[in-house]
Amino acid sequence: DQQVKQNSPSLSVQEGRISILNCDYTNSMFDYFLWYKKYPAEGPTFLISISSIKDKNEDGRFTVFLNKSAKHLSLHIVPSQPGDSAVYFCAAKEGGATNKLIFGTGTLLAVQP
Amino acid sequence: KAGVTQTPRYLIKTRGQQVTLSCSPISGHRSVSWYQQTPGQGLQFLFEYFSETQRNKGNFPGRFSGRQFSNSRSEMNVSTLELGDSALYLCASSFRPQLNTEAFFGQGTRLTVV
């Protein structure tokens, strides 16, 4: 049972435009959400996170939006750059003293120059 | 500050053998988690350690085990290797187990079972 879903396996965007990556979850116990960027054969790199008590968090070109009622979050990258091309994973944590992450299946973002 | 260090980076083993992977967390971090990444299953949680105690375990067979030492370094062991154990094994480091904290990953160990 996939508790965190990224329904778009891939996304192609022009340089300078906005990239929007989406993530849905089913477990209402999830309280904290994270986005990671990953290159092949490397570990994921942390990008941005959001707590369930917020609906938006910004860090430079990256903004994460959380719609708790819809169990949906999205990552916006503005403006997109060719170096952003990678696989993006969303991940979720349940409340409590744990660092266990449940990952989505990833979206491959290709930013075209 | 040094990041998460995983050794070795690459490993080739034969079916039936066992393997031990090592992870040194970021200095000051006391929580270590392990994940397996395969093309078919994505990133899956293996186990989590804090203060030398396993706090959480994923849905993997008993052939997968781990431990954490007093200096927070962690090892994971896979016994009786199967072809399906070929994967990228990732270690993540956090300050401690709590909700609003990020995990930082090492570069992983690529295990190939032949």
Coordinates of C-alpha atoms in Angstrom, one line a residue:
Chain A
D1 CA 0.0 0.0 0.0
Q2 CA 1.7 3.2 -1.3
Q3 CA 1.1 5.8 1.4
V4 CA 2.9 8.6 -0.4
K5 CA 2.3 8.9 -4.2
Q6 CA 3.9 10.9 -6.9
N7 CA 1.7 10.3 -9.9
S8 CA 3.9 12.0 -12.4
P9 CA 7.0 9.8 -13.2
S10 CA 8.5 12.7 -15.2
L11 CA 8.1 16.4 -16.0
S12 CA 9.8 18.5 -18.6
V13 CA 10.1 22.3 -18.2
Q14 CA 11.8 25.1 -20.0
E15 CA 14.6 27.0 -18.3
G16 CA 13.3 30.0 -16.5
R17 CA 9.7 28.7 -16.2
I18 CA 8.0 27.3 -13.1
S19 CA 8.3 23.6 -12.2
I20 CA 5.5 22.1 -10.1
L21 CA 5.9 18.7 -8.6
N22 CA 3.0 17.1 -6.9
C23 CA 2.6 14.6 -4.1
D24 CA -0.4 12.9 -2.5
Y25 CA -0.6 11.0 0.7
T26 CA -3.2 8.7 2.4
N27 CA -2.0 8.5 6.0
S28 CA -3.7 11.2 8.1
M29 CA -1.1 10.6 10.8
F30 CA 1.6 12.2 8.7
D31 CA 2.7 15.5 10.4
Y32 CA 5.9 16.5 8.6
F33 CA 6.8 16.5 5.0
L34 CA 10.1 16.8 3.1
W35 CA 11.3 17.2 -0.4
Y36 CA 14.6 15.6 -1.6
K37 CA 16.5 15.9 -4.8
K38 CA 18.5 12.9 -6.1
Y39 CA 21.0 12.2 -8.8
P40 CA 21.7 8.7 -9.9
A41 CA 24.0 6.6 -7.6
E42 CA 24.0 9.4 -5.0
G43 CA 22.2 9.9 -1.8
P44 CA 19.1 12.2 -1.7
T45 CA 19.8 15.9 -0.9
F46 CA 17.4 17.7 1.5
L47 CA 15.6 20.6 -0.2
I48 CA 12.8 21.9 2.0
S49 CA 10.3 20.8 4.5
I50 CA 6.9 21.7 6.0
S51 CA 5.1 21.0 9.2
S52 CA 1.4 20.1 9.0
I53 CA 0.5 23.2 11.0
K54 CA 1.7 25.4 8.1
D55 CA 0.4 25.6 4.5
K56 CA 3.4 27.2 2.9
N57 CA 7.2 27.3 3.3
E58 CA 9.7 29.2 1.2
D59 CA 13.4 28.9 0.7
G60 CA 14.9 30.8 -2.1
R61 CA 13.6 29.4 -5.4
F62 CA 11.8 26.6 -3.7
T63 CA 8.3 26.8 -2.2
V64 CA 6.3 23.9 -0.7
F65 CA 2.6 24.1 -0.4
L66 CA 0.5 21.8 1.9
N67 CA -3.2 21.2 1.5
K68 CA -4.0 19.0 4.5
S69 CA -7.7 18.6 3.8
A70 CA -6.8 17.3 0.3
K71 CA -3.8 15.3 1.6
H72 CA -1.7 17.0 -1.1
L73 CA 1.6 18.8 -1.3
S74 CA 3.5 20.4 -4.1
L75 CA 6.9 21.8 -4.7
H76 CA 7.3 24.9 -6.8
I77 CA 10.7 25.8 -8.3
V78 CA 10.9 29.3 -9.8
P79 CA 12.8 30.0 -12.0
S80 CA 13.8 26.5 -13.1
Q81 CA 17.4 26.0 -14.0
P82 CA 19.1 23.1 -15.9
G83 CA 21.0 22.2 -12.7
D84 CA 17.6 21.4 -11.2
S85 CA 17.3 18.3 -13.5
A86 CA 17.1 15.3 -11.1
V87 CA 14.7 13.0 -9.5
Y88 CA 12.6 14.6 -6.8
F89 CA 11.1 12.6 -3.9
C90 CA 8.6 13.7 -1.4
A91 CA 8.7 12.0 2.0
A92 CA 6.5 12.0 5.0
K93 CA 6.9 11.4 8.8
E94 CA 4.3 10.4 11.3
G95 CA 4.1 12.3 14.5
G96 CA 6.2 11.1 17.5
A97 CA 9.8 10.5 18.2
T98 CA 10.9 8.9 15.0
N99 CA 12.9 9.8 11.9
K100 CA 11.3 7.1 9.8
L101 CA 10.5 8.5 6.3
I102 CA 8.0 7.2 3.9
F103 CA 9.0 8.1 0.4
G104 CA 7.1 8.6 -2.8
T105 CA 8.2 7.0 -6.0
G106 CA 9.9 10.1 -7.4
T107 CA 9.4 12.5 -10.3
L108 CA 12.2 12.9 -12.9
L109 CA 12.4 16.6 -13.7
A110 CA 14.2 17.7 -16.9
V111 CA 14.8 21.4 -17.3
Q112 CA 15.5 22.2 -21.0
P113 CA 17.9 25.1 -21.7
Chain B
K1 CA 31.4 20.1 8.9
A2 CA 31.7 16.6 7.4
G3 CA 28.6 14.9 6.0
V4 CA 27.4 11.4 6.3
T5 CA 30.1 8.9 5.3
Q6 CA 29.2 5.4 4.0
T7 CA 31.7 2.7 3.3
P8 CA 32.4 1.0 1.0
R9 CA 30.9 2.9 -2.0
Y10 CA 30.6 -0.2 -4.1
L11 CA 30.5 -3.9 -3.3
I12 CA 30.1 -7.1 -5.3
K13 CA 29.1 -10.3 -3.4
T14 CA 28.1 -13.8 -4.4
R15 CA 24.7 -15.3 -3.5
G16 CA 24.8 -16.9 0.0
Q17 CA 27.5 -14.6 1.3
Q18 CA 27.0 -12.0 4.0
V19 CA 27.9 -8.3 3.9
T20 CA 28.4 -5.5 6.4
L21 CA 28.0 -1.8 5.5
S22 CA 29.1 1.1 7.6
C23 CA 27.8 4.6 8.2
S24 CA 29.3 7.4 10.1
P25 CA 26.7 10.2 10.8
I26 CA 27.3 13.9 10.9
S27 CA 29.2 14.9 14.0
G28 CA 26.7 15.5 16.8
H29 CA 23.9 13.5 15.2
R30 CA 22.8 10.5 17.2
S31 CA 20.0 9.1 15.1
V32 CA 20.8 6.9 12.1
S33 CA 18.3 5.3 9.7
W34 CA 18.9 2.9 6.8
Y35 CA 17.1 2.7 3.5
Q36 CA 17.2 0.4 0.5
Q37 CA 16.6 1.8 -3.0
T38 CA 15.8 -0.5 -5.9
P39 CA 14.3 0.4 -9.3
G40 CA 11.1 -1.6 -8.5
Q41 CA 10.4 -0.7 -4.9
G42 CA 11.9 2.8 -4.6
L43 CA 13.3 4.0 -1.3
Q44 CA 12.2 1.8 1.5
F45 CA 12.9 2.2 5.2
L46 CA 15.0 -0.6 6.8
F47 CA 15.6 0.5 10.4
E48 CA 16.3 3.4 12.7
Y49 CA 18.8 3.6 15.6
F50 CA 19.2 6.1 18.4
S51 CA 21.5 5.8 21.4
E52 CA 22.5 2.3 20.4
T53 CA 18.8 1.1 20.4
Q54 CA 16.7 0.1 17.4
R55 CA 13.6 2.2 17.5
N56 CA 11.9 1.2 14.4
K57 CA 12.1 -1.6 11.8
G58 CA 10.8 -1.8 8.3
N59 CA 9.2 -4.7 6.6
F60 CA 12.3 -6.7 5.7
P61 CA 13.3 -10.3 6.5
G62 CA 15.5 -11.1 9.5
R63 CA 18.5 -11.5 7.2
F64 CA 18.7 -7.7 7.5
S65 CA 20.1 -6.5 10.8
G66 CA 21.9 -3.5 12.1
R67 CA 23.5 -2.0 15.2
Q68 CA 24.7 1.3 16.5
F69 CA 27.8 2.0 18.5
S70 CA 28.4 4.4 21.4
N71 CA 30.0 6.9 19.0
S72 CA 26.7 6.8 16.9
R73 CA 28.4 5.0 14.0
S74 CA 26.1 2.3 12.6
E75 CA 26.5 -0.9 10.6
M76 CA 24.0 -3.0 8.8
N77 CA 24.4 -6.6 7.9
V78 CA 22.7 -8.7 5.3
S79 CA 23.2 -12.5 5.6
T80 CA 22.6 -15.2 3.0
L81 CA 22.6 -12.7 0.2
E82 CA 20.0 -13.1 -2.6
L83 CA 20.1 -11.6 -6.1
G84 CA 17.2 -9.4 -5.1
D85 CA 19.3 -7.7 -2.4
S86 CA 21.2 -5.9 -5.1
A87 CA 20.4 -2.2 -4.4
L88 CA 21.7 1.1 -3.3
Y89 CA 21.8 1.2 0.5
L90 CA 21.5 4.6 2.0
C91 CA 22.2 5.8 5.5
A92 CA 20.5 9.0 6.9
S93 CA 21.7 11.0 9.9
S94 CA 19.6 13.2 12.2
F95 CA 20.2 15.0 15.4
R96 CA 17.7 12.8 17.3
P97 CA 14.3 11.2 16.7
Q98 CA 11.8 14.0 16.6
L99 CA 9.1 15.3 14.3
N100 CA 10.4 18.5 12.9
T101 CA 13.9 17.5 11.9
E102 CA 15.5 16.7 8.6
A103 CA 17.5 13.7 7.7
F104 CA 20.7 14.0 5.7
F105 CA 21.9 11.2 3.5
G106 CA 25.2 9.7 2.7
Q107 CA 26.2 8.8 -0.9
G108 CA 25.2 5.2 -0.4
T109 CA 26.7 1.8 -0.9
R110 CA 25.9 0.1 -4.2
L111 CA 25.7 -3.6 -3.5
T112 CA 25.6 -6.0 -6.4
V113 CA 24.9 -9.7 -5.7
V114 CA 25.9 -12.1 -8.4

